[in-house]
Amino acid sequence: MAPPTATATATDRASIVRSRRRSLDRRIVRAVTAAAALAAVAAGGEATGLAVVDALWRATLAAVVTAAASRSRRWSWLWMAGLATAAAVGSPALIPGSAALALALVGVFQDRRNRVLGACIGALTIQALLRLPDLGFHGLTALVTASAVAPALWSGYDRSQRSAQQRILRALAGSALVVFVLLVGLAIAMINARNELQRGVSSARAGLEMIRAGDHEQAAARFERAASAFSSAHDALSSPWSQPARALPLVSQQVDALAGMSEAGDELARSASRMAISAPYHQLRAKRGTIDLELVRAMQQPVEDSTEALRSARERVASVRSPWLVPPIGSELDEFASDIDRSLPQAELASEGLRVAPRLLGGEGRRRYLLLFTSPAETRFLGGFVGSYGVLTALDGELTLERSGASADLSAGPGDEFDLEGFEETLVRYGRYQPQRFVQNLTVSPDLPTDAALARAVFPQTLGGEPIDGVLVADPFAIAALLELTGPVPVEGLDTPLDSTNAARYLLDGQYQRFEGDLDARRDRLAAAARATFDALLETDLPGPRRLGEVLGPMVQQKRLLLWTFDDAEQAFLEHLGAAGRFSPPDHSDYLSVRVANANANKIDAYLHRIIDYDVRFDPGTGQLSARLTVELVNDAPGSGLPPYVIGNHRGEPPGTNTTYLSLYTPSRVVGATIDGRSLALEPQRELGGTVWSALVSVPPQSRTTLRFQLEGQLPGGTTYQLAALSQPLAHPDLLRVRLGSADGAFEVREGEGLEVRDGSASGELIWSADRWLRAGFRRR
């Protein structure tokens, strides 16, 4: 055998060196791949929502990208590192991204591709991509990541040996087969679950309708069916053949959403079934002036449990919400969440009402309430003056009207005054109405808590007066609504019984014409009408809560039927019910309230109409606001033909003249005011933490007067403008027109609530019979 030549020996040595270098490179690449996988475990991202599975997915992705980059072409290094760096600007992910880009630039200028360098670039790039912040619309971060690594993955596969490519293809085919099998099992479970969920929702809604109809036994049965359906859905989604698929990205979120709905629905339906049996709302009604407090107390816990179940369901649904939900499941979850959101406030209000009802109804000792029967025929800022009063007592659920009469009978005698220490601001603001002397004027403030505090101080100082626990206010429209519950009631001295169709008109206007010149008889009939209505209420079996809400709810919303007590827990309930009558303008948005109070000492306001235009220019950039407010007062009262008590006055004005004390509540400054084109001086005063702008205005008979105000204000900057339009309950509801636009044309209105958006501005016209909240969103042109 011939000895090896020197050239052959050198070649062998070079081959050994290359082999050892490749072996070392492979070991280093494996180490870098392992390090990248470990580092990826600490990154964020929830592909499935399962912590361990998500960590494995991140580690696998990091390992695959790193291994592929070690073989891919150098242009793919620049692409993925550059894209990752650009997306990471402004975040900590910029550090590994920049390092990867620097190494990629070094690699471009080397004579040959370096596998170790490629692996390091891939490892650093994937760490940056896994830690990217949210980019724009949902899914953009994932799209950027996929776009960045796709060229490297393809290039790495393309440059792999044929045997390695075959192994990769076999692995992908096997994975696809496993995924297919998992998805088939899951699909069967999800089809069954969706059918059961739909059956459960249908049964639950039927149960709610039966509760509203008073059929609690059938409602309980429907809720049991719903619970069974929801439970079956949950069992299907918990089956062994459905669980493995939860390890698949995007699939797990769909399963979690349906499972969350079924679990929450099961709990809700079972709670509702128990409540239907234990809390029969149809039995909760006043029977001849008495409410069963034992029944009220028995209902408290079932209703509270149902309310808590709704809260738990809302949290459960929120926990499974995901932007990756596919439309059918996502829309079903949204609809389910909307049902919960609509039901929860009602349940919370019912639970709160049941908690405070025993105390309100004298279950913890006698309660005494002062009834104030008001009439907007002679306006006050709360609505109308107090024409008559009553004293309602409650003891152990039994209600009794102890006494009633004309409010004038309670007023202080000549030269006397009630002691109103602590009400200095109120007396300064409303001194012209002398609430320290006249009970008729206890409704001077637009804020019932203020008026109730006045009544609490005044009533014990009146003849036969005692301490009170609360104040109930009702105007003629509220009386008419109560008569809808009782049916017609006869009133001594009236030829026709009062009913829901004639009571409001009689109390506003008819009584003054029928008893013209006989003040005592008129006062007696007014008190008799109020007493007859409440006597009928206390002698009749009233309907249940649903019917009461249908009839009296609008009166509460229009602030014609209000209640305030001096107990903190009861006050909170009354606030939530909307019956507290609190005048509480928002702190950080625009608001408007135009109030009038009769200054004639007559009943002419039954003929008063108001048209109000509010034209606003708002700058979202600075928050500056300028507005033109126009208030048109229309006086339909004639100059003759009606009793002096209606159209006369003590001011020396011609009969039929309506002189009113008009006040403007707004966070803005009034920088100019006119009346029928003439300058108008305003009186600024402080009330309820804000400035009020007032003037005495006279409107001749059968004519109209126009007031214009120029306003300037400062609101918080931002692209959302909100207006709280706070109404006054009058004989005739106002017509309110609102227009809104950008102050300088740099912005345009893009959306509105309660307003119609057109050509970059917003407008609306509405009957202003209740408080309204209007909103508009701006954007730059």
mmCIF file of N, CA and C in Angstrom, residues 412-479:
data_model
loop_
_atom_site.group_PDB
_atom_site.id
_atom_site.type_symbol
_atom_site.label_atom_id
_atom_site.label_comp_id
_atom_site.label_asym_id
_atom_site.label_seq_id
_atom_site.Cartn_x
_atom_site.Cartn_y
_atom_site.Cartn_z
ATOM 1 N N ALA A 412 -97.447 80.703 58.749
ATOM 2 C CA ALA A 412 -97.255 81.502 59.963
ATOM 3 C C ALA A 412 -98.256 82.661 59.987
ATOM 4 N N GLY A 413 -98.612 83.076 61.188
ATOM 5 C CA GLY A 413 -99.540 84.185 61.326
ATOM 6 C C GLY A 413 -98.897 85.511 60.984
ATOM 7 N N PRO A 414 -99.697 86.548 60.883
ATOM 8 C CA PRO A 414 -99.157 87.881 60.569
ATOM 9 C C PRO A 414 -98.051 88.264 61.553
ATOM 10 N N GLY A 415 -96.912 88.676 60.999
ATOM 11 C CA GLY A 415 -95.797 89.096 61.832
ATOM 12 C C GLY A 415 -94.959 87.960 62.372
ATOM 13 N N ASP A 416 -95.382 86.719 62.171
ATOM 14 C CA ASP A 416 -94.626 85.567 62.679
ATOM 15 C C ASP A 416 -93.788 84.946 61.565
ATOM 16 N N GLU A 417 -92.745 84.241 61.965
ATOM 17 C CA GLU A 417 -91.898 83.521 61.026
ATOM 18 C C GLU A 417 -91.467 82.196 61.649
ATOM 19 N N PHE A 418 -91.230 81.217 60.799
ATOM 20 C CA PHE A 418 -90.672 79.954 61.275
ATOM 21 C C PHE A 418 -89.165 80.130 61.473
ATOM 22 N N ASP A 419 -88.631 79.410 62.406
ATOM 23 C CA ASP A 419 -87.194 79.440 62.658
ATOM 24 C C ASP A 419 -86.494 78.567 61.618
ATOM 25 N N LEU A 420 -85.700 79.199 60.741
ATOM 26 C CA LEU A 420 -85.001 78.472 59.692
ATOM 27 C C LEU A 420 -83.493 78.684 59.798
ATOM 28 N N GLU A 421 -82.974 78.519 60.981
ATOM 29 C CA GLU A 421 -81.531 78.647 61.182
ATOM 30 C C GLU A 421 -80.809 77.568 60.372
ATOM 31 N N GLY A 422 -79.757 77.957 59.677
ATOM 32 C CA GLY A 422 -79.004 77.032 58.833
ATOM 33 C C GLY A 422 -79.407 77.072 57.378
ATOM 34 N N PHE A 423 -80.439 77.847 57.066
ATOM 35 C CA PHE A 423 -80.908 77.934 55.673
ATOM 36 C C PHE A 423 -80.625 79.321 55.083
ATOM 37 N N GLU A 424 -79.532 79.919 55.510
ATOM 38 C CA GLU A 424 -79.247 81.294 55.093
ATOM 39 C C GLU A 424 -79.119 81.429 53.578
ATOM 40 N N GLU A 425 -78.403 80.518 52.923
ATOM 41 C CA GLU A 425 -78.236 80.624 51.466
ATOM 42 C C GLU A 425 -79.585 80.520 50.760
ATOM 43 N N THR A 426 -80.430 79.593 51.221
ATOM 44 C CA THR A 426 -81.754 79.423 50.613
ATOM 45 C C THR A 426 -82.605 80.674 50.800
ATOM 46 N N LEU A 427 -82.535 81.277 51.997
ATOM 47 C CA LEU A 427 -83.346 82.468 52.270
ATOM 48 C C LEU A 427 -82.862 83.661 51.455
ATOM 49 N N VAL A 428 -81.559 83.764 51.245
ATOM 50 C CA VAL A 428 -81.043 84.851 50.400
ATOM 51 C C VAL A 428 -81.516 84.653 48.966
ATOM 52 N N ARG A 429 -81.419 83.422 48.487
ATOM 53 C CA ARG A 429 -81.786 83.141 47.103
ATOM 54 C C ARG A 429 -83.290 83.314 46.878
ATOM 55 N N TYR A 430 -84.120 82.882 47.837
ATOM 56 C CA TYR A 430 -85.565 82.859 47.647
ATOM 57 C C TYR A 430 -86.312 83.728 48.658
ATOM 58 N N GLY A 431 -85.658 84.765 49.104
ATOM 59 C CA GLY A 431 -86.291 85.635 50.094
ATOM 60 C C GLY A 431 -87.601 86.219 49.620
ATOM 61 N N ARG A 432 -87.732 86.465 48.309
ATOM 62 C CA ARG A 432 -88.964 87.081 47.782
ATOM 63 C C ARG A 432 -90.171 86.163 47.963
ATOM 64 N N TYR A 433 -89.931 84.842 48.136
ATOM 65 C CA TYR A 433 -91.043 83.903 48.319
ATOM 66 C C TYR A 433 -91.312 83.575 49.796
ATOM 67 N N GLN A 434 -90.482 84.064 50.674
ATOM 68 C CA GLN A 434 -90.673 83.967 52.120
ATOM 69 C C GLN A 434 -91.069 82.564 52.591
ATOM 70 N N PRO A 435 -90.238 81.571 52.352
ATOM 71 C CA PRO A 435 -90.558 80.217 52.847
ATOM 72 C C PRO A 435 -90.567 80.154 54.375
ATOM 73 N N GLN A 436 -89.993 81.175 55.031
ATOM 74 C CA GLN A 436 -90.041 81.212 56.486
ATOM 75 C C GLN A 436 -91.422 81.604 57.004
ATOM 76 N N ARG A 437 -92.337 81.950 56.079
ATOM 77 C CA ARG A 437 -93.703 82.312 56.478
ATOM 78 C C ARG A 437 -94.767 81.444 55.808
ATOM 79 N N PHE A 438 -94.535 81.091 54.536
ATOM 80 C CA PHE A 438 -95.594 80.470 53.750
ATOM 81 C C PHE A 438 -95.245 79.018 53.396
ATOM 82 N N VAL A 439 -96.043 78.098 53.902
ATOM 83 C CA VAL A 439 -95.866 76.688 53.574
ATOM 84 C C VAL A 439 -96.077 76.448 52.074
ATOM 85 N N GLN A 440 -96.916 77.295 51.454
ATOM 86 C CA GLN A 440 -97.150 77.147 50.014
ATOM 87 C C GLN A 440 -95.843 77.213 49.208
ATOM 88 N N ASN A 441 -94.816 77.839 49.783
ATOM 89 C CA ASN A 441 -93.590 78.085 49.039
ATOM 90 C C ASN A 441 -92.442 77.178 49.482
ATOM 91 N N LEU A 442 -92.760 76.038 50.064
ATOM 92 C CA LEU A 442 -91.703 75.107 50.459
ATOM 93 C C LEU A 442 -91.042 74.429 49.264
ATOM 94 N N THR A 443 -91.614 74.602 48.074
ATOM 95 C CA THR A 443 -91.025 74.000 46.872
ATOM 96 C C THR A 443 -90.271 75.037 46.046
ATOM 97 N N VAL A 444 -89.659 76.008 46.730
ATOM 98 C CA VAL A 444 -88.981 77.090 46.006
ATOM 99 C C VAL A 444 -87.751 76.608 45.252
ATOM 100 N N SER A 445 -87.025 75.641 45.795
ATOM 101 C CA SER A 445 -85.770 75.194 45.180
ATOM 102 C C SER A 445 -86.040 74.108 44.157
ATOM 103 N N PRO A 446 -85.226 74.003 43.101
ATOM 104 C CA PRO A 446 -85.377 72.883 42.156
ATOM 105 C C PRO A 446 -84.896 71.563 42.739
ATOM 106 N N ASP A 447 -84.317 71.616 43.944
ATOM 107 C CA ASP A 447 -83.710 70.449 44.575
ATOM 108 C C ASP A 447 -84.611 69.959 45.711
ATOM 109 N N LEU A 448 -85.242 68.772 45.546
ATOM 110 C CA LEU A 448 -86.152 68.277 46.575
ATOM 111 C C LEU A 448 -85.466 68.070 47.925
ATOM 112 N N PRO A 449 -84.231 67.538 48.007
ATOM 113 C CA PRO A 449 -83.607 67.429 49.322
ATOM 114 C C PRO A 449 -83.550 68.761 50.063
ATOM 115 N N THR A 450 -83.324 69.859 49.351
ATOM 116 C CA THR A 450 -83.336 71.178 49.994
ATOM 117 C C THR A 450 -84.734 71.537 50.469
ATOM 118 N N ASP A 451 -85.729 71.326 49.595
ATOM 119 C CA ASP A 451 -87.115 71.634 49.964
ATOM 120 C C ASP A 451 -87.586 70.743 51.113
ATOM 121 N N ALA A 452 -87.192 69.459 51.088
ATOM 122 C CA ALA A 452 -87.592 68.545 52.155
ATOM 123 C C ALA A 452 -86.966 68.951 53.484
ATOM 124 N N ALA A 453 -85.725 69.421 53.436
ATOM 125 C CA ALA A 453 -85.091 69.894 54.671
ATOM 126 C C ALA A 453 -85.833 71.111 55.224
ATOM 127 N N LEU A 454 -86.277 71.999 54.314
ATOM 128 C CA LEU A 454 -87.105 73.135 54.750
ATOM 129 C C LEU A 454 -88.387 72.635 55.410
ATOM 130 N N ALA A 455 -89.054 71.673 54.761
ATOM 131 C CA ALA A 455 -90.309 71.142 55.311
ATOM 132 C C ALA A 455 -90.080 70.473 56.659
ATOM 133 N N ARG A 456 -88.940 69.786 56.782
ATOM 134 C CA ARG A 456 -88.623 69.117 58.050
ATOM 135 C C ARG A 456 -88.451 70.126 59.183
ATOM 136 N N ALA A 457 -87.910 71.293 58.826
ATOM 137 C CA ALA A 457 -87.734 72.336 59.838
ATOM 138 C C ALA A 457 -89.041 73.073 60.123
ATOM 139 N N VAL A 458 -89.874 73.256 59.089
ATOM 140 C CA VAL A 458 -91.078 74.082 59.226
ATOM 141 C C VAL A 458 -92.239 73.321 59.849
ATOM 142 N N PHE A 459 -92.501 72.093 59.385
ATOM 143 C CA PHE A 459 -93.754 71.442 59.756
ATOM 144 C C PHE A 459 -93.941 71.266 61.272
ATOM 145 N N PRO A 460 -92.925 70.890 62.036
ATOM 146 C CA PRO A 460 -93.148 70.775 63.479
ATOM 147 C C PRO A 460 -93.511 72.101 64.143
ATOM 148 N N GLN A 461 -93.237 73.237 63.458
ATOM 149 C CA GLN A 461 -93.560 74.547 64.025
ATOM 150 C C GLN A 461 -94.971 75.004 63.653
ATOM 151 N N THR A 462 -95.650 74.214 62.803
ATOM 152 C CA THR A 462 -97.007 74.590 62.414
ATOM 153 C C THR A 462 -98.012 74.070 63.441
ATOM 154 N N LEU A 463 -99.250 74.515 63.303
ATOM 155 C CA LEU A 463 -100.300 74.099 64.219
ATOM 156 C C LEU A 463 -100.552 72.594 64.091
ATOM 157 N N GLY A 464 -100.310 71.873 65.173
ATOM 158 C CA GLY A 464 -100.506 70.430 65.171
ATOM 159 C C GLY A 464 -99.402 69.667 64.474
ATOM 160 N N GLY A 465 -98.344 70.344 64.085
ATOM 161 C CA GLY A 465 -97.258 69.695 63.365
ATOM 162 C C GLY A 465 -96.405 68.816 64.263
ATOM 163 N N GLU A 466 -95.798 67.787 63.649
ATOM 164 C CA GLU A 466 -94.925 66.862 64.367
ATOM 165 C C GLU A 466 -93.696 66.600 63.502
ATOM 166 N N PRO A 467 -92.643 66.030 64.101
ATOM 167 C CA PRO A 467 -91.466 65.670 63.291
ATOM 168 C C PRO A 467 -91.857 64.708 62.176
ATOM 169 N N ILE A 468 -91.208 64.854 61.040
ATOM 170 C CA ILE A 468 -91.512 64.007 59.880
ATOM 171 C C ILE A 468 -90.273 63.218 59.479
ATOM 172 N N ASP A 469 -90.509 62.093 58.791
ATOM 173 C CA ASP A 469 -89.422 61.229 58.339
ATOM 174 C C ASP A 469 -89.171 61.335 56.846
ATOM 175 N N GLY A 470 -90.034 62.068 56.144
ATOM 176 C CA GLY A 470 -89.843 62.211 54.712
ATOM 177 C C GLY A 470 -90.905 63.099 54.106
ATOM 178 N N VAL A 471 -90.717 63.423 52.823
ATOM 179 C CA VAL A 471 -91.636 64.306 52.104
ATOM 180 C C VAL A 471 -91.988 63.660 50.773
ATOM 181 N N LEU A 472 -93.288 63.568 50.494
ATOM 182 C CA LEU A 472 -93.795 63.051 49.219
ATOM 183 C C LEU A 472 -94.454 64.194 48.464
ATOM 184 N N VAL A 473 -94.063 64.377 47.207
ATOM 185 C CA VAL A 473 -94.584 65.469 46.373
ATOM 186 C C VAL A 473 -95.353 64.863 45.211
ATOM 187 N N ALA A 474 -96.567 65.365 44.973
ATOM 188 C CA ALA A 474 -97.382 64.897 43.843
ATOM 189 C C ALA A 474 -98.088 66.090 43.222
ATOM 190 N N ASP A 475 -98.058 66.180 41.881
ATOM 191 C CA ASP A 475 -98.757 67.267 41.201
ATOM 192 C C ASP A 475 -100.025 66.719 40.545
ATOM 193 N N PRO A 476 -100.825 67.548 39.854
ATOM 194 C CA PRO A 476 -102.090 67.066 39.281
ATOM 195 C C PRO A 476 -101.937 65.890 38.326
ATOM 196 N N PHE A 477 -100.845 65.842 37.574
ATOM 197 C CA PHE A 477 -100.651 64.727 36.645
ATOM 198 C C PHE A 477 -100.372 63.435 37.410
ATOM 199 N N ALA A 478 -99.666 63.534 38.522
ATOM 200 C CA ALA A 478 -99.433 62.359 39.360
ATOM 201 C C ALA A 478 -100.734 61.890 40.001
ATOM 202 N N ILE A 479 -101.575 62.853 40.433
ATOM 203 C CA ILE A 479 -102.884 62.493 40.985
ATOM 204 C C ILE A 479 -103.703 61.739 39.941
#
